[in-house]
CSV table of C-alpha atoms and ligand atoms in Angstrom, one decimal:
chain,number,residue,atom,x,y,z
C,21,MET,CA,0.0,0.0,0.0
C,22,GLN,CA,1.1,3.6,-0.8
C,23,PRO,CA,1.8,5.8,2.2
C,24,PHE,CA,-1.0,8.3,2.8
C,25,ARG,CA,-1.9,11.0,5.4
C,26,TYR,CA,-4.8,10.4,7.7
C,27,THR,CA,-6.9,13.3,9.0
C,28,ARG,CA,-10.1,13.6,10.9
C,29,ALA,CA,-12.5,16.4,9.9
C,30,ALA,CA,-14.1,18.3,12.7
C,31,ASP,CA,-17.0,19.5,10.6
C,32,THR,CA,-18.4,19.3,7.1
C,33,ASN,CA,-16.6,22.6,6.1
C,34,ALA,CA,-13.3,21.2,7.2
C,35,ALA,CA,-14.0,17.9,5.3
C,36,VAL,CA,-14.7,19.7,2.1
C,37,ASN,CA,-11.9,22.0,2.2
C,38,ALA,CA,-9.4,19.3,3.0
C,39,VAL,CA,-10.5,17.1,0.1
C,40,THR,CA,-10.9,20.1,-2.3
C,41,SER,CA,-7.3,21.5,-1.6
C,42,ASN,CA,-5.8,18.2,-2.6
C,43,MET,CA,-6.8,16.5,-5.8
C,44,ARG,CA,-5.6,13.1,-4.5
C,45,ALA,CA,-7.3,13.3,-1.2
C,46,LYS,CA,-10.5,11.2,-0.5
C,47,PHE,CA,-13.3,10.9,2.1
C,48,ILE,CA,-13.4,7.8,4.2
C,49,ALA,CA,-16.6,6.9,5.9
C,50,GLY,CA,-17.2,3.2,6.7
C,51,GLY,CA,-14.2,2.4,4.9
C,52,THR,CA,-15.6,-1.0,3.5
C,53,ASN,CA,-14.9,-0.1,-0.2
C,54,ILE,CA,-12.1,2.5,-0.2
C,55,LEU,CA,-9.7,0.4,1.9
C,56,ASP,CA,-10.2,-2.7,-0.1
C,57,LEU,CA,-9.3,-0.5,-3.3
C,58,MET,CA,-6.3,0.8,-1.5
C,59,LYS,CA,-5.1,-2.6,-0.5
C,60,GLU,CA,-5.4,-3.9,-4.0
C,61,GLY,CA,-3.5,-0.8,-5.2
C,62,VAL,CA,-6.6,0.4,-7.4
C,63,GLU,CA,-7.0,3.7,-5.4
C,64,THR,CA,-3.8,5.5,-4.2
C,65,PRO,CA,-4.9,8.6,-2.4
C,66,THR,CA,-2.2,10.7,-0.7
C,67,GLU,CA,-4.7,11.7,2.1
C,68,LEU,CA,-7.7,10.0,3.6
C,69,VAL,CA,-10.2,12.6,5.3
C,70,ASP,CA,-12.2,10.7,8.0
C,71,ILE,CA,-15.7,11.8,8.0
C,72,SER,CA,-17.3,9.1,10.0
C,73,ARG,CA,-17.6,11.2,13.2
C,74,LEU,CA,-19.5,14.1,11.4
C,75,ASN,CA,-22.8,14.9,12.6
C,76,LEU,CA,-24.7,13.3,9.6
C,77,THR,CA,-26.0,10.2,11.1
C,78,GLN,CA,-29.7,11.2,11.9
C,79,ILE,CA,-32.7,10.0,10.1
C,80,TRP,CA,-35.8,12.2,10.6
C,81,ALA,CA,-39.3,12.8,9.4
C,82,THR,CA,-39.7,16.0,7.3
C,83,ALA,CA,-42.9,17.8,6.2
C,84,ASN,CA,-42.8,16.0,3.0
C,85,GLY,CA,-41.3,12.5,3.8
C,86,ILE,CA,-38.0,11.6,5.4
C,87,SER,CA,-34.4,12.7,5.3
C,88,ILE,CA,-31.6,10.2,5.8
C,89,GLY,CA,-28.1,11.2,6.9
C,90,ALA,CA,-25.2,10.3,4.6
C,91,LEU,CA,-23.2,8.8,7.6
C,92,ALA,CA,-26.3,6.7,9.0
C,93,LYS,CA,-25.2,3.2,8.9
C,94,ASN,CA,-26.9,1.0,6.2
C,95,VAL,CA,-28.3,-1.3,8.9
C,96,ASP,CA,-29.8,1.6,10.9
C,97,THR,CA,-31.3,3.0,7.7
C,98,ALA,CA,-32.9,-0.4,6.8
C,99,ASN,CA,-34.3,-1.0,10.4
C,100,HIS,CA,-35.5,2.7,11.0
C,101,PRO,CA,-39.3,2.3,11.9
C,102,LEU,CA,-40.2,5.1,9.5
C,103,ILE,CA,-38.3,3.6,6.6
C,104,ARG,CA,-39.9,0.1,7.4
C,105,ARG,CA,-43.3,1.5,7.4
C,106,ASP,CA,-43.2,4.0,4.7
C,107,TYR,CA,-40.4,2.9,2.3
C,108,PRO,CA,-40.2,-1.0,2.7
C,109,LEU,CA,-38.6,-1.2,-0.8
C,110,LEU,CA,-35.5,0.6,0.6
C,111,THR,CA,-35.3,-1.8,3.7
C,112,GLN,CA,-35.4,-4.8,1.5
C,113,ALA,CA,-32.9,-3.5,-0.8
C,114,ILE,CA,-30.5,-2.6,1.8
C,115,LEU,CA,-30.9,-5.9,3.6
C,116,ALA,CA,-30.4,-7.9,0.3
C,117,GLY,CA,-26.9,-6.5,0.1
C,118,ALA,CA,-23.6,-7.4,1.6
C,119,SER,CA,-23.5,-9.1,4.9
C,120,ALA,CA,-24.6,-8.2,8.5
C,121,GLN,CA,-21.1,-7.1,9.3
C,122,ILE,CA,-20.7,-4.8,6.4
C,123,ARG,CA,-24.1,-3.2,6.7
C,124,ASN,CA,-23.0,-2.5,10.2
C,125,MET,CA,-20.0,-0.5,9.1
C,126,ALA,CA,-21.2,0.7,5.6
C,127,THR,CA,-22.6,4.3,5.4
C,128,ASN,CA,-25.4,5.6,3.0
C,129,GLY,CA,-23.1,8.2,1.3
C,130,GLY,CA,-20.4,5.4,0.8
C,131,ASN,CA,-23.1,3.1,-0.5
C,132,LEU,CA,-23.8,5.7,-3.4
C,133,MET,CA,-20.3,6.2,-4.1
C,134,GLN,CA,-19.0,2.7,-4.1
C,135,GLN,CA,-16.9,1.5,-7.1
C,136,THR,CA,-17.7,-1.2,-9.5
C,137,ARG,CA,-17.0,-4.8,-8.7
C,138,CYS,CA,-15.6,-5.6,-12.3
C,139,SER,CA,-12.9,-7.9,-11.7
C,140,TYR,CA,-10.8,-6.4,-14.3
C,141,PHE,CA,-10.9,-3.0,-12.4
C,142,TYR,CA,-9.7,-4.8,-9.3
C,143,ASP,CA,-6.8,-6.6,-11.0
C,144,ILE,CA,-4.2,-3.9,-11.7
C,145,SER,CA,-2.3,-6.1,-14.2
C,146,MET,CA,-5.3,-6.0,-16.6
C,147,PRO,CA,-6.3,-3.0,-18.8
C,148,CYS,CA,-9.3,-1.0,-17.5
C,149,ASN,CA,-10.3,2.4,-18.9
C,150,LYS,CA,-12.1,3.1,-15.7
C,151,ARG,CA,-9.0,2.6,-13.6
C,152,GLU,CA,-6.6,4.2,-16.2
C,153,ALA,CA,-8.2,6.0,-19.0
C,154,GLY,CA,-7.1,4.8,-22.5
C,155,SER,CA,-5.7,1.4,-21.3
C,156,GLY,CA,-8.4,-0.6,-22.8
C,157,CYS,CA,-11.3,-2.6,-21.3
C,158,GLY,CA,-10.5,-6.3,-20.2
C,159,ALA,CA,-14.0,-7.2,-19.9
C,160,LEU,CA,-15.2,-6.4,-23.4
C,161,GLU,CA,-12.9,-8.9,-25.0
C,162,GLY,CA,-12.8,-11.1,-21.9
C,163,PHE,CA,-15.2,-12.8,-19.4
C,164,ASN,CA,-18.2,-10.4,-19.3
C,165,ARG,CA,-21.0,-12.4,-17.6
C,166,ASN,CA,-21.6,-10.1,-14.9
C,167,HIS,CA,-21.6,-6.9,-17.0
C,168,SER,CA,-23.9,-4.5,-18.7
C,169,ILE,CA,-26.9,-5.3,-21.0
C,170,PHE,CA,-28.1,-1.6,-21.4
C,171,ASP,CA,-26.2,1.5,-22.4
C,172,TRP,CA,-22.6,0.4,-22.5
C,173,ASP,CA,-20.0,1.8,-24.8
C,174,THR,CA,-16.6,0.7,-26.2
C,175,ASN,CA,-14.9,2.3,-23.2
C,176,CYS,CA,-16.5,0.3,-20.5
C,177,ALA,CA,-19.6,-2.1,-19.6
C,178,ASP,CA,-19.3,-2.5,-15.9
C,179,VAL,CA,-22.5,-2.5,-13.7
C,180,HIS,CA,-23.3,-0.4,-10.7
C,181,PRO,CA,-23.1,-2.6,-7.7
C,182,SER,CA,-25.4,-1.0,-5.2
C,183,ASP,CA,-28.7,-2.5,-4.2
C,184,MET,CA,-29.7,0.4,-2.2
C,185,CYS,CA,-29.4,2.9,-5.2
C,186,VAL,CA,-31.8,0.7,-7.2
C,187,ALA,CA,-34.4,1.3,-4.6
C,188,LEU,CA,-33.5,5.1,-4.3
C,189,ALA,CA,-34.0,5.3,-8.2
C,190,ALA,CA,-37.3,3.8,-8.0
C,191,LEU,CA,-38.3,6.1,-5.0
C,192,GLU,CA,-37.1,9.1,-6.9
C,193,ALA,CA,-34.7,10.3,-4.1
C,194,THR,CA,-32.8,13.4,-4.1
C,195,VAL,CA,-29.2,13.8,-2.9
C,196,ASN,CA,-28.0,16.8,-0.7
C,197,VAL,CA,-24.5,17.8,-1.3
C,198,GLN,CA,-22.2,20.2,0.4
C,199,GLY,CA,-20.5,22.0,-2.4
C,200,THR,CA,-16.9,23.2,-2.5
C,201,ASP,CA,-18.4,26.9,-2.3
C,202,GLY,CA,-20.1,25.8,1.0
C,203,LYS,CA,-23.6,26.0,-0.5
C,204,THR,CA,-25.8,23.0,-0.6
C,205,ARG,CA,-26.6,21.4,-4.0
C,206,VAL,CA,-29.7,19.1,-4.4
C,207,ILE,CA,-29.4,16.4,-7.0
C,208,PRO,CA,-32.4,14.4,-8.3
C,209,PHE,CA,-31.3,10.9,-8.4
C,210,VAL,CA,-31.8,10.5,-12.0
C,211,GLU,CA,-29.0,13.1,-12.5
C,212,PHE,CA,-26.7,11.8,-9.8
C,213,PHE,CA,-25.2,9.2,-12.2
C,214,ARG,CA,-23.7,10.4,-15.4
C,215,PRO,CA,-24.8,9.0,-18.8
C,216,ALA,CA,-22.5,6.1,-19.8
C,217,ALA,CA,-20.9,8.1,-22.6
C,218,ASP,CA,-19.8,10.8,-20.0
C,219,MET,CA,-18.6,8.5,-17.2
C,220,VAL,CA,-14.9,8.2,-18.3
C,221,MET,CA,-13.3,8.5,-14.8
C,222,SER,CA,-16.3,9.3,-12.7
C,223,ASP,CA,-19.7,7.6,-12.4
C,224,THR,CA,-21.3,10.5,-10.7
C,225,THR,CA,-21.9,14.2,-11.1
C,226,LEU,CA,-20.3,15.1,-7.8
C,227,ARG,CA,-17.3,17.3,-8.1
C,228,HIS,CA,-14.0,16.5,-6.3
C,229,GLY,CA,-14.5,17.6,-2.8
C,230,GLU,CA,-18.3,17.7,-2.6
C,231,LEU,CA,-19.6,15.9,0.4
C,232,ILE,CA,-23.1,14.2,0.3
C,233,THR,CA,-24.8,15.1,3.6
C,234,SER,CA,-28.2,13.4,3.3
C,235,ILE,CA,-30.6,11.8,0.9
C,236,ASP,CA,-34.3,12.9,1.0
C,237,LEU,CA,-37.5,10.6,0.1
C,238,ALA,CA,-40.7,12.4,-0.6
C,239,ARG,CA,-43.9,10.9,0.5
C,240,SER,CA,-45.5,8.9,-2.4
C,241,SER,CA,-48.5,7.2,-3.4
C,242,PHE,CA,-46.5,4.2,-4.7
C,243,ALA,CA,-43.9,3.4,-2.2
C,244,GLY,CA,-46.2,1.3,0.0
C,245,ASN,CA,-47.0,-1.3,-2.8
C,246,SER,CA,-43.4,-2.3,-3.5
C,247,HIS,CA,-40.9,-5.1,-3.8
C,248,TYR,CA,-37.1,-5.6,-4.2
C,249,LEU,CA,-36.1,-8.7,-6.1
C,250,LYS,CA,-32.5,-9.6,-6.3
C,251,ILE,CA,-31.2,-12.7,-8.2
C,252,ARG,CA,-27.6,-13.6,-7.5
C,253,ASP,CA,-25.4,-16.7,-7.7
C,254,ARG,CA,-25.7,-17.5,-4.0
C,255,ALA,CA,-28.2,-16.5,-1.4
C,256,SER,CA,-26.0,-14.0,0.5
C,257,TYR,CA,-22.8,-12.1,0.2
C,258,ALA,CA,-23.2,-11.6,-3.5
C,259,PHE,CA,-23.8,-8.8,-5.8
C,260,ALA,CA,-26.8,-8.8,-8.1
C,261,LEU,CA,-26.8,-10.6,-11.5
C,262,VAL,CA,-30.2,-8.7,-11.9
C,263,SER,CA,-32.4,-7.0,-9.5
C,264,VAL,CA,-35.6,-5.1,-9.8
C,265,ALA,CA,-37.2,-2.4,-7.7
C,266,ALA,CA,-40.9,-2.1,-8.3
C,267,ALA,CA,-43.5,0.3,-6.7
C,268,LEU,CA,-47.1,0.8,-7.8
C,269,GLU,CA,-50.1,2.7,-6.9
C,270,LEU,CA,-53.2,0.8,-7.7
C,271,SER,CA,-56.8,1.9,-7.9
C,272,GLY,CA,-59.5,-0.8,-8.5
C,273,GLY,CA,-56.8,-3.0,-10.1
C,274,GLN,CA,-55.6,-0.2,-12.5
C,275,ILE,CA,-52.1,1.2,-12.3
C,276,LYS,CA,-52.2,4.8,-11.5
C,277,GLN,CA,-48.4,5.2,-10.8
C,278,VAL,CA,-45.4,2.9,-11.3
C,279,ARG,CA,-41.7,3.2,-10.8
C,280,LEU,CA,-39.4,0.4,-11.9
C,281,ALA,CA,-35.6,0.5,-11.5
C,282,MET,CA,-33.0,-2.4,-12.2
C,283,GLY,CA,-29.6,-3.3,-10.9
C,284,GLY,CA,-26.9,-5.4,-12.4
C,285,VAL,CA,-27.8,-4.5,-16.0
C,286,ALA,CA,-26.2,-1.1,-16.7
C,287,ARG,CA,-23.5,1.2,-15.6
C,288,LYS,CA,-25.9,3.1,-13.2
C,289,PRO,CA,-29.0,2.0,-11.4
C,290,TRP,CA,-31.3,1.6,-14.6
C,291,ARG,CA,-34.9,3.3,-14.5
C,292,ALA,CA,-37.0,1.2,-16.7
C,293,PHE,CA,-38.9,4.1,-18.3
C,294,GLU,CA,-40.1,2.1,-21.2
C,295,ALA,CA,-41.7,-0.5,-18.9
C,296,GLU,CA,-43.1,2.2,-16.8
C,297,LYS,CA,-44.7,3.8,-19.9
C,298,ALA,CA,-46.3,0.5,-21.0
C,299,LEU,CA,-47.9,0.0,-17.7
C,300,MET,CA,-49.4,3.3,-17.1
C,301,GLY,CA,-53.2,3.2,-16.8
C,302,LYS,CA,-53.3,-0.6,-17.5
C,303,ALA,CA,-54.7,-3.4,-15.3
C,304,ALA,CA,-52.3,-5.0,-13.0
C,305,THR,CA,-52.3,-8.3,-14.8
C,306,GLU,CA,-49.4,-10.8,-15.5
C,307,GLU,CA,-50.1,-10.3,-19.2
C,308,ASN,CA,-49.5,-6.4,-19.0
C,309,PHE,CA,-46.5,-7.1,-16.9
C,310,ARG,CA,-45.2,-9.4,-19.5
C,311,ALA,CA,-45.7,-6.7,-22.2
C,312,ALA,CA,-44.1,-4.0,-20.1
C,313,ALA,CA,-41.0,-6.3,-19.5
C,314,ASP,CA,-40.9,-7.0,-23.2
C,315,ALA,CA,-41.1,-3.2,-24.1
C,316,GLU,CA,-38.1,-2.6,-21.8
C,317,MET,CA,-35.9,-5.6,-22.8
C,318,LYS,CA,-36.2,-5.1,-26.4
C,319,HIS,CA,-33.5,-2.4,-26.1
C,320,ALA,CA,-31.0,-4.8,-24.2
C,321,ARG,CA,-27.6,-5.3,-26.0
C,322,PRO,CA,-26.0,-8.3,-24.2
C,323,LEU,CA,-22.3,-9.2,-24.4
C,324,GLU,CA,-20.9,-12.4,-25.4
C,325,HIS,CA,-21.2,-14.1,-22.0
C,326,ASN,CA,-24.3,-12.5,-20.5
C,327,LYS,CA,-27.1,-13.1,-23.0
C,328,PHE,CA,-29.0,-15.1,-20.1
C,329,LYS,CA,-29.5,-11.7,-18.4
C,330,VAL,CA,-32.1,-10.6,-21.0
C,331,GLU,CA,-34.5,-13.4,-20.2
C,332,LEU,CA,-33.6,-13.4,-16.4
C,333,ALA,CA,-34.3,-9.6,-16.2
C,334,ARG,CA,-37.7,-10.0,-18.2
C,335,ARG,CA,-38.9,-12.8,-15.8
C,336,ALA,CA,-37.5,-10.7,-12.8
C,337,ILE,CA,-39.6,-7.5,-14.0
C,338,VAL,CA,-42.7,-9.6,-14.1
C,339,LEU,CA,-42.1,-11.3,-10.6
C,340,ALA,CA,-41.4,-8.2,-9.0
C,341,LEU,CA,-44.4,-6.5,-10.2
C,342,LYS,CA,-46.6,-9.3,-9.3
C,343,ARG,CA,-45.1,-9.2,-5.6
C,344,ALA,CA,-45.3,-5.3,-5.6
C,345,SER,CA,-49.1,-5.6,-6.3
C,346,HIS,CA,-49.5,-8.1,-3.4
C,347,PRO,CA,-46.9,-6.9,-0.8
C,348,THR,CA,-46.2,-8.5,2.3
C,349,ALA,CA,-44.6,-7.0,5.4
C,350,VAL,CA,-40.6,-7.0,5.4
I,13,FAD,C1,-17.6,-8.2,0.5
I,13,FAD,C2,-18.6,-7.2,0.1
I,13,FAD,C3,-19.9,-7.5,-0.3
I,13,FAD,C4,-20.8,-6.3,-0.7
I,13,FAD,N1,-21.9,-6.8,-1.2
I,13,FAD,C5,-22.7,-5.6,-1.5
I,13,FAD,C6,-23.9,-6.0,-2.1
I,13,FAD,O1,-24.4,-7.1,-2.2
I,13,FAD,N2,-24.9,-4.8,-2.4
I,13,FAD,C7,-24.5,-3.6,-2.1
I,13,FAD,O2,-25.1,-2.6,-2.4
I,13,FAD,N3,-23.2,-3.3,-1.6
I,13,FAD,C8,-22.4,-4.3,-1.4
I,13,FAD,N4,-21.2,-4.1,-0.8
I,13,FAD,C9,-20.7,-2.6,-0.8
I,13,FAD,C10,-21.0,-1.9,0.4
I,13,FAD,O3,-22.5,-1.7,0.5
I,13,FAD,C11,-20.1,-0.7,0.4
I,13,FAD,O4,-18.7,-1.0,0.5
I,13,FAD,C12,-20.4,0.3,1.3
I,13,FAD,O5,-21.7,0.7,1.2
I,13,FAD,C13,-19.6,1.6,1.3
I,13,FAD,O6,-19.8,2.4,2.2
I,13,FAD,P1,-18.6,3.0,3.2
I,13,FAD,O7,-19.2,3.9,4.1
I,13,FAD,O8,-17.8,1.8,3.8
I,13,FAD,O9,-17.7,3.7,2.1
I,13,FAD,P2,-16.2,4.0,2.1
I,13,FAD,O10,-15.5,2.8,1.6
I,13,FAD,O11,-15.7,4.7,3.3
I,13,FAD,O12,-16.2,5.0,0.9
I,13,FAD,C14,-16.6,4.6,-0.4
I,13,FAD,C15,-16.4,5.8,-1.5
I,13,FAD,O13,-17.4,6.7,-1.1
I,13,FAD,C16,-16.8,8.1,-0.9
I,13,FAD,N5,-17.5,8.7,0.1
I,13,FAD,C17,-18.0,8.1,1.4
I,13,FAD,N6,-19.0,8.8,2.0
I,13,FAD,C18,-19.1,9.8,1.2
I,13,FAD,C19,-19.8,11.1,1.3
I,13,FAD,N7,-20.6,11.4,2.3
I,13,FAD,N8,-19.8,12.0,0.4
I,13,FAD,C20,-19.1,11.9,-0.8
I,13,FAD,N9,-18.3,10.7,-1.0
I,13,FAD,C21,-18.2,9.8,0.1
I,13,FAD,C22,-15.4,7.7,-0.5
I,13,FAD,O14,-14.4,8.9,-0.7
I,13,FAD,C23,-15.0,6.6,-1.4
I,13,FAD,O15,-14.7,6.8,-2.6
I,13,FAD,C24,-20.3,-5.1,-0.5
I,13,FAD,C25,-19.0,-4.8,0.0
I,13,FAD,C26,-18.2,-5.8,0.4
I,13,FAD,C27,-16.9,-5.6,0.9
I,14,SF4,S1,-15.8,-3.0,-17.9
I,14,SF4,FE1,-15.2,-1.0,-17.1
I,14,SF4,S2,-14.4,-1.4,-15.2
I,14,SF4,FE2,-14.4,-3.4,-16.2
I,14,SF4,S3,-12.4,-3.6,-17.3
I,14,SF4,FE3,-13.8,-2.5,-18.7
I,14,SF4,S4,-13.5,-0.4,-18.4
I,14,SF4,FE4,-12.6,-1.4,-16.5
C-alpha cells in the first residue's frame, strides 16, 4: 500500500476544504470499499479525510417525507421504523446487500459512491479504462458474464453494484451535497449518475471535494406497494446478477403510478422508463407485466457471456411487479 496522510474532519466545512485542496485526497466513511481498493493498489490517495464522526447520522421525518443522513449506517437505515413503514422497498434493498457485518459499517453516502465490482478493475495487471483512461477494457474482450446489457459503450461495460441505489432510483430520491463553495446542491437521483458516454473517470456528477450530507425521500402514493427482487449466484454475500425495484399505486386493479428500476444491467441504477410507460393506466395483470417487460428488454444489448441476463431480467420484472401488487410486510 502507498503511504498516505490520515486526518479527521471536525465539521463538514473542514472535510470539504481538506479534500478540495488536494486532488488526491479522498473521504473515508465506513471504509468497507475504499480500504479494499487501496489494499489492491486500485486507489492510491495521498490523504484520507475521515468523515465518520461528523454529525450526519440522523434519520428524521420531514414535512414531505424523510431525510436520511449520509453517515447513517446501512443497518440503521434499513431498520428505522419510519423507513420500514413508509419505504419498505429501501429496507428490502439494503438488507439484500453485502452481509450483516458490512451493513453495520457501511454508510449511505459510501453506498452511493462505491466502485464497480468488475474483476478487471480490481486486477491492476489488466487493462481497464475506468482505472486508467485509455488502457483498454479487459471485460469487453474477456469474461463479461456480470456486465451491462444496457447503455454500455466501447470504453466500459461495468455495472453499478449497489442495491440501495436501485431502490433510491425507483423512489426518486434526491441527494443533498455540500459544495466546494459551502452551498448545498440538491441532485435528483436520475441526475446523480452520469450518462454512460460521459462517465470516463467518474460515475457520478459530484465534483471533487463535494460531500453528500443526506438523502431525501418524498412521501409517495406508490412506495407502499413495492418489492425488491435480487437474483444472484448465491443467497447472500453476492452482488446482483439482476435486481428489480418495483413500486405501484393501484386503484381498482388499475395502475395509477408505477416506478421500476433495475440493478446489475447497466453502468448506473437503470430506470426502466419504457416498462413504466407501457404499464401506466393498465390493469395490474401478469399479461400486462409481461408486455411491459418486453417493451423494456427489447432495447437490451447483451455481451458475449451475459445473454442469459435478458431473459432473467424479463422474468424478474414480471415477478417483482406481481409481488409489488400483493406486498407482504418486510
Ligand atoms: C464483501 C462485500 C460485499 C458487498 N456486497 C454488496 C451488495 O451485495 N450490495 C451492495 O449494495 N453493496 C455491497 N457491498 C458494498 C458496500 O455496501 C459498500 O462497500 C459500502 O456501502 C460503502 O460504504 P462505506 O461507508 O464503507 O464507504 P467507504 O469505503 O468509506 O467510501 C466509499 C467511497 O465513497 C466516498 N464517500 C463516502 N462517503 C461519502 C460522502 N458522504 N460524500 C462523498 N463521498 C463519500 C469515499 O471517498 C469512497 O470513494 C459489499 C461490500 C463488500 C466488501
Ligand atoms: S468494464 Fe469498465 S471497469 Fe471493467 S475492465 Fe472494462 S473499463 Fe474497466
